Amino acid sequence: MSLKMYDLAGKDPAVRFSPYCWRIKMALAHKGLPVETIPWRFTEKHVIAFSGQERVPVLVDGERLVTDSWDIALYLDETYPERPALFDGAQARAAGFFIKRWCETQLHPALARLILADIVQVLTPEDATYFRQSREAALGKSLEDYCEPRADHLKALDACLVPLRSCLKVTGFLGGATPGFADYIVFGAFQWARCSSREPVLQPGDPLAEWFGQMLGLHDGFGAKAPCAFAS
């Protein structure tokens, strides 16, 4: 077994903040599969050119290559069925795909309004220039203007989280009694913010903060041990 994964890193190579990479790192921990994570940065697209695309995660399993976090999760269950499952059958995969779409179209944009101006400070100078220019061209404004006023964006995030919060109050995890890949999808989003932003996006006493704390503690505290760019 020789798993390797290209994993987005900041100027400090220990700071890993991609929500998509975190999905897979948690999935690998869930299945008990050791992996070598290779730090990769936005301006190093040539490094993963062998994958035929320009984004991480890229998983290399011996001679096999898999890209896209969803496809990697499916691959892990298909290739290592003897290890704990990420999806408990076809219905769980369908529900997980809904969570993926909700996360990417609703949760990620809500979080971006709170953290993009901090992320640029986490990056190498080359990556910071690339990140600022590409994002500001798409947004039509500076990252700092995009993230203001913070109070309004916190309210918008809170509204976005209503269905997630109400669900977790009842089920405990999106996977049911125990976490599954749907949980790792949402965890990746909040870990993105935790590792790359100055201010918390979840407040103490929020049921989601309790859930996130439980997720951080999984797999011998794997998520909790991750370095944060602005840790005091």
Tab-separated table of C-alpha atoms in Angstrom, residues 99 102-103 106-107 110-111 114 154-174 182-183 185-191 194 200-217:
chain	number	residue	atom	x	y	z
A	99	ILE	CA	-24.884	17.247	0.870
A	102	TRP	CA	-25.555	21.920	-0.876
A	103	CYS	CA	-22.146	22.459	0.650
A	106	GLN	CA	-24.577	27.290	-0.260
A	107	LEU	CA	-22.115	26.712	2.588
A	110	ALA	CA	-21.335	31.806	2.790
A	111	LEU	CA	-17.993	30.964	4.395
A	114	LEU	CA	-16.000	35.614	5.924
A	154	LEU	CA	-22.328	36.059	9.838
A	155	LYS	CA	-26.116	36.478	9.752
A	156	ALA	CA	-26.234	35.050	6.239
A	157	LEU	CA	-24.145	32.066	7.341
A	158	ASP	CA	-26.447	31.486	10.297
A	159	ALA	CA	-29.458	31.391	7.969
A	160	CYS	CA	-27.635	28.995	5.650
A	161	LEU	CA	-26.965	26.638	8.564
A	162	VAL	CA	-30.554	26.335	9.788
A	163	PRO	CA	-31.337	23.009	8.022
A	164	LEU	CA	-27.964	21.523	8.965
A	165	ARG	CA	-28.312	22.566	12.586
A	166	SER	CA	-31.857	21.218	12.899
A	167	CYS	CA	-30.842	17.921	11.285
A	168	LEU	CA	-27.842	17.329	13.535
A	169	LYS	CA	-29.905	18.025	16.654
A	170	VAL	CA	-31.904	14.911	15.800
A	171	THR	CA	-29.442	12.595	14.055
A	172	GLY	CA	-26.150	13.400	15.786
A	173	PHE	CA	-24.254	12.938	12.516
A	174	LEU	CA	-25.251	13.277	8.883
A	182	ALA	CA	-21.425	13.345	4.244
A	183	ASP	CA	-20.067	14.514	7.611
A	185	ILE	CA	-17.843	16.974	3.366
A	186	VAL	CA	-19.294	19.505	5.810
A	187	PHE	CA	-16.380	19.127	8.207
A	188	GLY	CA	-14.012	20.059	5.384
A	189	ALA	CA	-15.816	23.377	4.930
A	190	PHE	CA	-15.516	24.356	8.590
A	191	GLN	CA	-11.930	23.090	8.783
A	194	ARG	CA	-10.610	27.052	11.096
A	200	PRO	CA	-14.213	31.745	14.371
A	201	VAL	CA	-17.304	31.258	12.262
A	202	LEU	CA	-19.124	29.113	14.842
A	203	GLN	CA	-19.957	30.455	18.273
A	204	PRO	CA	-19.764	28.544	21.588
A	205	GLY	CA	-23.128	27.024	22.479
A	206	ASP	CA	-24.103	26.476	18.854
A	207	PRO	CA	-25.042	22.802	18.333
A	208	LEU	CA	-22.913	22.941	15.188
A	209	ALA	CA	-19.897	23.984	17.236
A	210	GLU	CA	-20.466	20.917	19.407
A	211	TRP	CA	-20.728	18.702	16.320
A	212	PHE	CA	-17.576	20.251	14.863
A	213	GLY	CA	-15.757	19.619	18.128
A	214	GLN	CA	-16.748	15.973	17.952
A	215	MET	CA	-15.525	15.792	14.382
A	216	LEU	CA	-12.205	17.378	15.342
A	217	GLY	CA	-11.776	14.678	17.966
